[in-house]
XYZ file of C-alpha atoms in Angstrom:
433
model
C 11.137 11.479 18.474
C 14.163 13.073 20.196
C 12.407 16.149 21.190
C 12.008 17.032 24.956
C 8.595 15.577 26.011
C 7.996 18.593 28.126
C 8.134 20.992 25.354
C 6.084 19.019 22.673
C 2.847 20.726 21.622
C 2.416 18.558 18.473
C 3.037 14.712 18.533
C 4.458 13.006 15.562
C 1.186 11.365 14.806
C -0.471 14.751 14.760
C 2.132 16.280 12.442
C 1.805 13.448 9.920
C -1.958 13.637 10.105
C -1.913 17.408 9.383
C 0.510 17.027 6.578
C -1.425 14.080 4.853
C -4.904 15.524 5.357
C -3.681 18.877 3.722
C -2.464 16.954 0.741
C -5.951 15.266 0.465
C -7.497 18.652 0.550
C -5.199 19.991 -2.203
C -2.589 21.921 -0.198
C 0.666 20.846 -1.571
C 3.022 23.301 0.100
C 4.256 23.681 3.644
C 3.685 27.459 3.300
C -0.073 26.757 3.151
C 0.021 25.527 6.767
C 0.631 29.120 8.077
C -3.110 29.662 7.172
C -4.225 26.086 7.841
C -2.973 26.159 11.367
C -6.142 28.304 12.242
C -8.530 25.760 10.720
C -10.772 24.166 13.438
C -12.083 21.399 11.302
C -8.509 20.273 10.327
C -7.641 20.475 13.977
C -10.536 18.045 14.828
C -9.352 15.691 11.991
C -5.669 15.726 13.490
C -7.180 14.982 16.920
C -6.770 18.261 18.902
C -8.873 18.655 22.036
C -8.835 22.346 21.626
C -9.690 22.959 17.945
C -10.006 26.753 18.494
C -6.524 26.980 19.947
C -7.684 29.006 22.853
C -5.439 27.221 25.389
C -2.255 28.149 23.578
C -0.496 31.204 24.792
C 1.403 34.210 23.178
C 1.642 34.287 19.370
C 0.301 30.775 19.048
C -3.009 31.705 20.615
C -5.918 30.826 18.309
C -3.611 28.492 16.269
C -4.344 24.837 17.178
C -2.095 23.316 14.519
C 1.615 23.364 13.656
C 3.100 25.872 11.324
C 5.417 25.257 8.350
C 8.652 25.400 10.367
C 7.685 22.653 12.593
C 6.222 20.454 9.819
C 9.249 20.662 7.679
C 11.356 18.896 10.392
C 9.460 15.818 9.580
C 11.040 15.844 6.077
C 14.521 17.350 6.644
C 15.759 15.449 9.799
C 18.724 13.561 8.714
C 19.204 9.826 9.743
C 21.765 10.579 12.397
C 19.813 13.207 14.405
C 19.439 12.781 18.046
C 18.449 14.714 21.235
C 21.540 17.014 20.834
C 20.519 18.235 17.455
C 19.343 21.802 17.343
C 16.092 21.836 15.518
C 15.437 18.579 13.474
C 14.966 15.750 15.974
C 12.290 13.551 14.473
C 13.826 10.705 12.522
C 11.941 8.658 9.833
C 12.501 4.975 9.891
C 12.253 4.315 6.234
C 12.209 0.513 6.353
C 9.214 0.560 8.728
C 7.432 3.276 6.838
C 7.909 1.191 3.617
C 6.363 -1.888 5.348
C 3.421 0.216 6.674
C 1.746 0.232 3.312
C 1.746 -3.615 3.200
C 0.166 -3.778 6.702
C -2.548 -1.368 5.826
C -3.215 -3.490 2.655
C -3.544 -6.580 4.843
C -5.946 -4.894 7.230
C -8.320 -4.075 4.389
C -9.117 -7.775 3.842
C -11.578 -9.434 6.106
C -11.021 -12.829 4.229
C -7.940 -14.165 2.486
C -7.868 -13.214 -1.149
C -7.571 -16.097 -3.737
C -5.328 -14.137 -6.119
C -3.269 -10.999 -5.998
C -1.773 -9.330 -9.165
C 1.048 -6.930 -8.600
C 1.627 -4.261 -11.201
C 5.154 -2.897 -11.498
C 5.993 0.291 -13.199
C 8.552 2.981 -13.373
C 7.620 6.645 -14.084
C 9.326 10.053 -14.487
C 9.367 12.547 -11.732
C 10.761 15.796 -13.274
C 13.041 18.034 -11.082
C 13.835 21.548 -11.781
C 16.683 22.252 -9.340
C 19.886 20.442 -8.278
C 18.346 17.834 -5.976
C 20.564 14.879 -5.047
C 19.932 11.856 -7.129
C 18.661 13.818 -10.269
C 19.896 12.710 -13.583
C 19.160 13.252 -17.231
C 16.974 10.428 -18.432
C 17.378 9.737 -22.069
C 13.915 8.061 -22.569
C 11.999 10.923 -20.959
C 14.417 13.577 -22.139
C 14.613 15.491 -18.959
C 16.209 15.758 -15.499
C 14.116 13.658 -13.189
C 13.915 10.867 -10.628
C 12.718 7.415 -11.654
C 10.360 6.172 -8.848
C 9.253 2.601 -8.873
C 5.638 1.696 -8.109
C 3.924 -1.516 -7.114
C 0.145 -1.636 -7.172
C -2.321 -4.313 -6.376
C -5.505 -3.298 -8.207
C -5.943 0.435 -6.982
C -3.888 0.012 -3.838
C -0.157 1.175 -3.749
C 2.005 -1.346 -2.087
C 5.311 0.404 -2.913
C 6.398 3.816 -4.007
C 10.246 3.868 -4.083
C 11.964 6.962 -5.150
C 15.147 6.292 -7.200
C 17.704 8.296 -9.177
C 17.100 8.231 -12.877
C 20.465 6.757 -14.074
C 19.338 3.164 -13.465
C 17.491 0.478 -15.258
C 13.549 0.636 -14.802
C 13.732 -2.815 -12.968
C 16.563 -1.935 -10.666
C 15.708 -2.982 -7.051
C 12.437 -4.429 -8.002
C 13.411 -8.160 -7.147
C 14.477 -7.115 -3.548
C 11.088 -5.333 -3.061
C 9.092 -8.125 -4.571
C 10.854 -10.710 -2.356
C 9.958 -8.777 0.803
C 6.431 -8.085 -0.305
C 5.688 -11.873 -1.283
C 7.220 -13.183 1.918
C 5.079 -10.906 4.088
C 1.891 -11.655 2.158
C 2.429 -15.367 2.183
C 3.104 -15.228 5.759
C -0.431 -13.851 6.189
C -2.096 -15.756 3.404
C -0.066 -19.003 2.607
C -2.329 -20.177 -0.228
C -2.702 -16.930 -2.111
C -1.828 -17.045 -5.850
C 0.551 -14.174 -6.818
C 1.254 -12.861 -10.286
C 3.679 -10.197 -11.254
C 2.856 -7.879 -14.270
C 4.863 -5.262 -15.933
C 6.031 -3.877 -19.334
C 9.232 -4.705 -21.144
C 11.330 -2.858 -18.560
C 10.911 -5.598 -16.066
C 11.440 -8.583 -18.455
C 14.748 -9.568 -16.690
C 16.042 -13.034 -16.219
C 16.725 -12.501 -12.436
C 13.170 -11.519 -11.752
C 11.643 -14.244 -13.935
C 13.881 -16.900 -12.475
C 13.102 -16.003 -9.024
C 9.412 -16.210 -9.748
C 9.822 -19.577 -11.326
C 11.720 -20.830 -8.324
C 9.205 -19.447 -5.868
C 5.828 -20.318 -7.405
C 5.097 -16.788 -8.478
C 3.342 -16.286 -11.824
C 4.479 -13.452 -14.123
C 3.473 -11.793 -17.374
C 5.809 -9.192 -18.862
C 6.141 -7.358 -22.061
C 8.972 -8.608 -24.263
C 10.888 -6.192 -26.590
C 10.566 -7.208 -30.237
C 13.563 -8.131 -32.290
C 14.333 -9.636 -35.685
C 13.978 -13.220 -34.329
C 10.588 -12.678 -32.745
C 9.320 -10.839 -35.915
C 10.471 -13.667 -38.064
C 8.658 -16.317 -35.821
C 5.322 -14.535 -36.256
C 5.868 -13.657 -39.842
C 2.993 -15.856 -41.028
C 0.591 -14.530 -38.450
C 1.468 -10.937 -39.434
C 0.764 -11.655 -43.042
C -2.645 -13.174 -42.070
C -3.409 -10.103 -40.097
C -2.621 -7.905 -43.018
C -4.741 -9.881 -45.461
C -7.663 -9.770 -42.926
C -7.213 -5.958 -42.576
C -7.203 -5.428 -46.412
C -10.344 -7.461 -46.687
C -12.278 -5.920 -43.909
C -10.735 -2.481 -43.507
C -10.713 -3.043 -39.659
C -7.926 -3.593 -37.385
C -7.158 -7.293 -37.193
C -5.209 -9.440 -34.743
C -3.699 -12.896 -34.969
C -1.958 -14.503 -32.037
C 0.966 -16.879 -31.924
C 2.114 -19.053 -29.081
C 5.474 -20.554 -28.863
C 8.596 -21.115 -26.620
C 11.551 -18.841 -26.845
C 14.878 -18.189 -25.243
C 17.351 -15.448 -25.877
C 20.886 -16.281 -27.081
C 22.651 -14.992 -23.928
C 20.356 -13.205 -21.325
C 17.902 -15.895 -20.469
C 18.700 -18.989 -18.428
C 15.788 -21.120 -19.658
C 13.145 -21.366 -22.491
C 9.802 -19.568 -21.719
C 6.396 -19.216 -23.141
C 5.929 -16.195 -25.504
C 2.712 -14.980 -26.796
C 2.988 -12.925 -29.996
C 0.336 -10.466 -31.171
C 0.397 -10.049 -34.954
C -1.734 -6.844 -35.637
C -2.221 -4.674 -38.572
C -3.713 -1.332 -38.235
C -4.471 1.545 -40.856
C -1.074 2.920 -40.032
C 0.608 -0.469 -40.524
C 1.836 -3.511 -38.579
C 1.807 -3.422 -34.768
C 3.398 -6.477 -33.441
C 3.837 -7.003 -29.674
C 5.060 -9.807 -27.430
C 4.720 -10.812 -23.895
C 6.653 -13.588 -21.895
C 4.712 -15.528 -19.205
C 5.049 -18.529 -16.757
C 1.211 -19.374 -17.209
C 0.862 -22.690 -19.163
C -0.952 -22.575 -22.443
C -3.331 -25.250 -20.949
C -4.481 -22.679 -18.323
C -4.755 -19.500 -20.445
C -5.103 -19.171 -24.231
C -2.934 -16.662 -26.011
C -5.620 -14.119 -26.864
C -7.053 -14.121 -23.322
C -3.636 -13.844 -21.773
C -2.645 -10.822 -23.793
C -5.974 -8.943 -24.018
C -7.454 -9.622 -20.547
C -4.337 -10.364 -18.378
C -1.602 -8.292 -19.759
C -3.442 -5.222 -21.088
C -5.217 -4.668 -17.833
C -2.042 -3.224 -16.488
C -2.798 -0.080 -18.237
C -5.084 0.808 -15.357
C -2.071 1.069 -13.061
C -0.704 3.918 -15.158
C -4.009 5.840 -14.437
C -3.398 5.383 -10.698
C 0.097 6.784 -10.957
C -1.143 9.684 -13.018
C -3.875 10.295 -10.523
C -1.407 10.395 -7.569
C 0.880 12.677 -9.447
C -1.649 15.114 -10.802
C -4.118 15.150 -7.669
C -1.872 14.398 -4.729
C 1.364 16.002 -5.737
C 3.540 12.788 -5.833
C 5.884 14.845 -8.062
C 6.472 17.677 -5.599
C 9.966 16.449 -4.739
C 11.769 19.740 -4.464
C 13.755 18.993 -1.173
C 17.607 18.960 -1.566
C 18.089 15.338 -0.401
C 16.762 12.069 -1.782
C 15.690 10.999 1.811
C 13.425 13.883 2.211
C 11.821 13.648 -1.147
C 11.244 9.949 -0.551
C 9.290 10.944 2.609
C 7.345 13.443 0.542
C 6.424 10.710 -1.899
C 5.222 8.497 0.955
C 3.078 11.278 2.411
C 1.440 11.631 -1.105
C 0.999 7.801 -1.251
C -0.602 7.703 2.109
C -3.049 10.615 1.098
C -3.917 8.506 -1.984
C -4.585 5.500 0.190
C -6.867 7.365 2.302
C -8.932 8.836 -0.623
C -8.983 5.429 -2.368
C -10.502 3.772 0.712
C -12.940 6.688 0.920
C -13.781 6.025 -2.725
C -14.117 2.256 -2.268
C -15.791 2.195 1.159
C -17.620 5.527 1.380
C -18.501 6.397 -2.012
C -19.738 2.891 -2.980
C -23.147 3.175 -4.481
C -22.939 6.824 -5.134
C -22.358 8.797 -8.435
C -18.837 9.442 -7.263
C -17.807 5.819 -6.679
C -15.431 6.007 -9.752
C -14.502 9.611 -9.481
C -10.898 10.977 -9.515
C -9.295 12.230 -6.276
C -9.573 15.817 -7.364
C -13.277 15.421 -8.199
C -13.825 13.922 -4.808
C -12.132 16.881 -3.234
C -14.120 19.401 -5.162
C -17.533 18.068 -4.703
C -17.250 16.411 -1.383
C -14.338 17.659 0.816
C -14.010 21.511 0.077
C -17.502 22.637 0.283
C -19.035 25.763 2.125
C -20.325 25.143 5.672
C -21.001 27.022 8.921
C -18.771 25.731 11.729
C -19.632 26.408 15.297
C -17.387 25.444 18.271
C -18.928 24.742 21.592
C -17.487 23.410 24.823
C -18.423 19.806 23.938
C -18.952 19.738 20.187
C -18.115 21.048 16.844
C -21.251 21.787 14.721
C -20.893 21.858 10.940
C -24.019 23.162 9.181
C -24.177 22.466 5.394
C -26.508 24.471 3.174
C -29.728 22.709 2.273
C -29.094 23.753 -1.317
C -25.654 21.903 -1.402
C -26.038 19.863 -4.660
C -24.206 16.860 -3.195
C -25.807 16.855 0.252
C -27.408 13.536 -0.338
C -24.089 11.971 -1.499
C -22.404 13.439 1.608
C -24.997 11.853 3.799
C -24.632 8.527 2.181
C -20.815 8.577 2.466
C -21.283 9.562 6.259
C -23.400 6.582 6.721
C -21.160 4.202 4.783
C -18.129 5.259 6.766
C -20.031 4.906 10.169
C -21.151 1.407 9.198
C -17.695 0.470 8.185
C -16.216 1.560 11.380
C -18.367 -1.071 13.168
C -16.837 -3.718 10.825
C -14.185 -5.985 12.272
C -11.439 -4.671 9.953
C -12.079 -1.128 10.980
C -9.257 0.806 12.689
C -9.136 0.705 16.504
C -10.766 3.490 18.385
C -7.347 4.839 19.536
C -6.677 5.973 16.056
C -9.660 8.284 15.997
C -7.985 10.800 18.229
C -9.563 12.537 21.235
C -11.033 15.639 19.540
C -14.616 16.702 20.322
C -17.361 14.918 18.307
C -18.575 16.379 15.047
C -22.285 16.983 14.526
C -23.223 17.490 10.912
C -26.677 18.802 9.703
C -28.233 21.082 7.077
C -29.697 24.458 7.380
């Protein structure tokens, strides 16, 4: 932060909080903050000691939070900015921000996990202007970015914005190397498995996994050789379908090596399936020995489970505006993607920790927002406290109370964040009326 400390009204931490909490609440545009800057409850969340903004002078009186012009400097500051720059003086250190998601993931574990499964996937992020890095992507048939995501369960470990004129796996090896090194530094004995579709079936990635004791299971594009290998199984599946009228599957387990692109033979599982619309063969390549995992279980339980990751990406894009990358530079749009990812992390932890045991424990982020966060209440600000009075007829008041208790109990847990992260805002008292 190259701003003059004597002139700072909003710290970097407060600006980031304001931006991320607003995304959680459904406000995707910076223009929204011209109204949100009056919100006393958002000011309490941000950590302001004067949530009514009464101590601010001039045109900022009654506005405890930052406006759009201040917030956009978080995104638009170039990497070379310094104290001599005119307006944009807050420089984002991308390498440390990228690492922050891994550190938060580690903090959520009170005991070392036995196994971690990393799901890799690339998705389209459509653009409608002339942003740097946009290209026409033939598969998606549109101008877009091609961000790379790495999830562990429902937690995003990586959200890397990339131009669309590259292979889906481009840059994934470098990110996986850094990720595995950090997690094994923390948990040396953890078993790590990489999982992805055929876009990540690349020899450099599989060879690195084999050399570093990392398991993998990737989709494998079908070709004439593979279809010939499972020809008998495909015929058996067809006969079973004709006999029962139901979709049938027969699995084949064999070793395979491409003629040029692979450096070694690898285990391949082939799914010979026949549906009402015809044959539907699929293949996966894996480092897991057949003695540890049978073909059917490997495909149906291990590989097909990766589909849940696609729901998480969709949830972040639809509910938390991960596709709102309309800045001119790729650097600024990457920061927007990280803000959205951090908002998703917060709501996901709320779902896992706070909503556990409630009807909303599996709800989507927008459902949580509608039923739990954006509800009517009377807010009264006194000298020492902020009073929030919910209507006694609120249909989810019991869920709200349960979440409040769960989060308070979690704060007393050893893995809860330090008190310094809670800000110095007045305490909030919640009741019903």
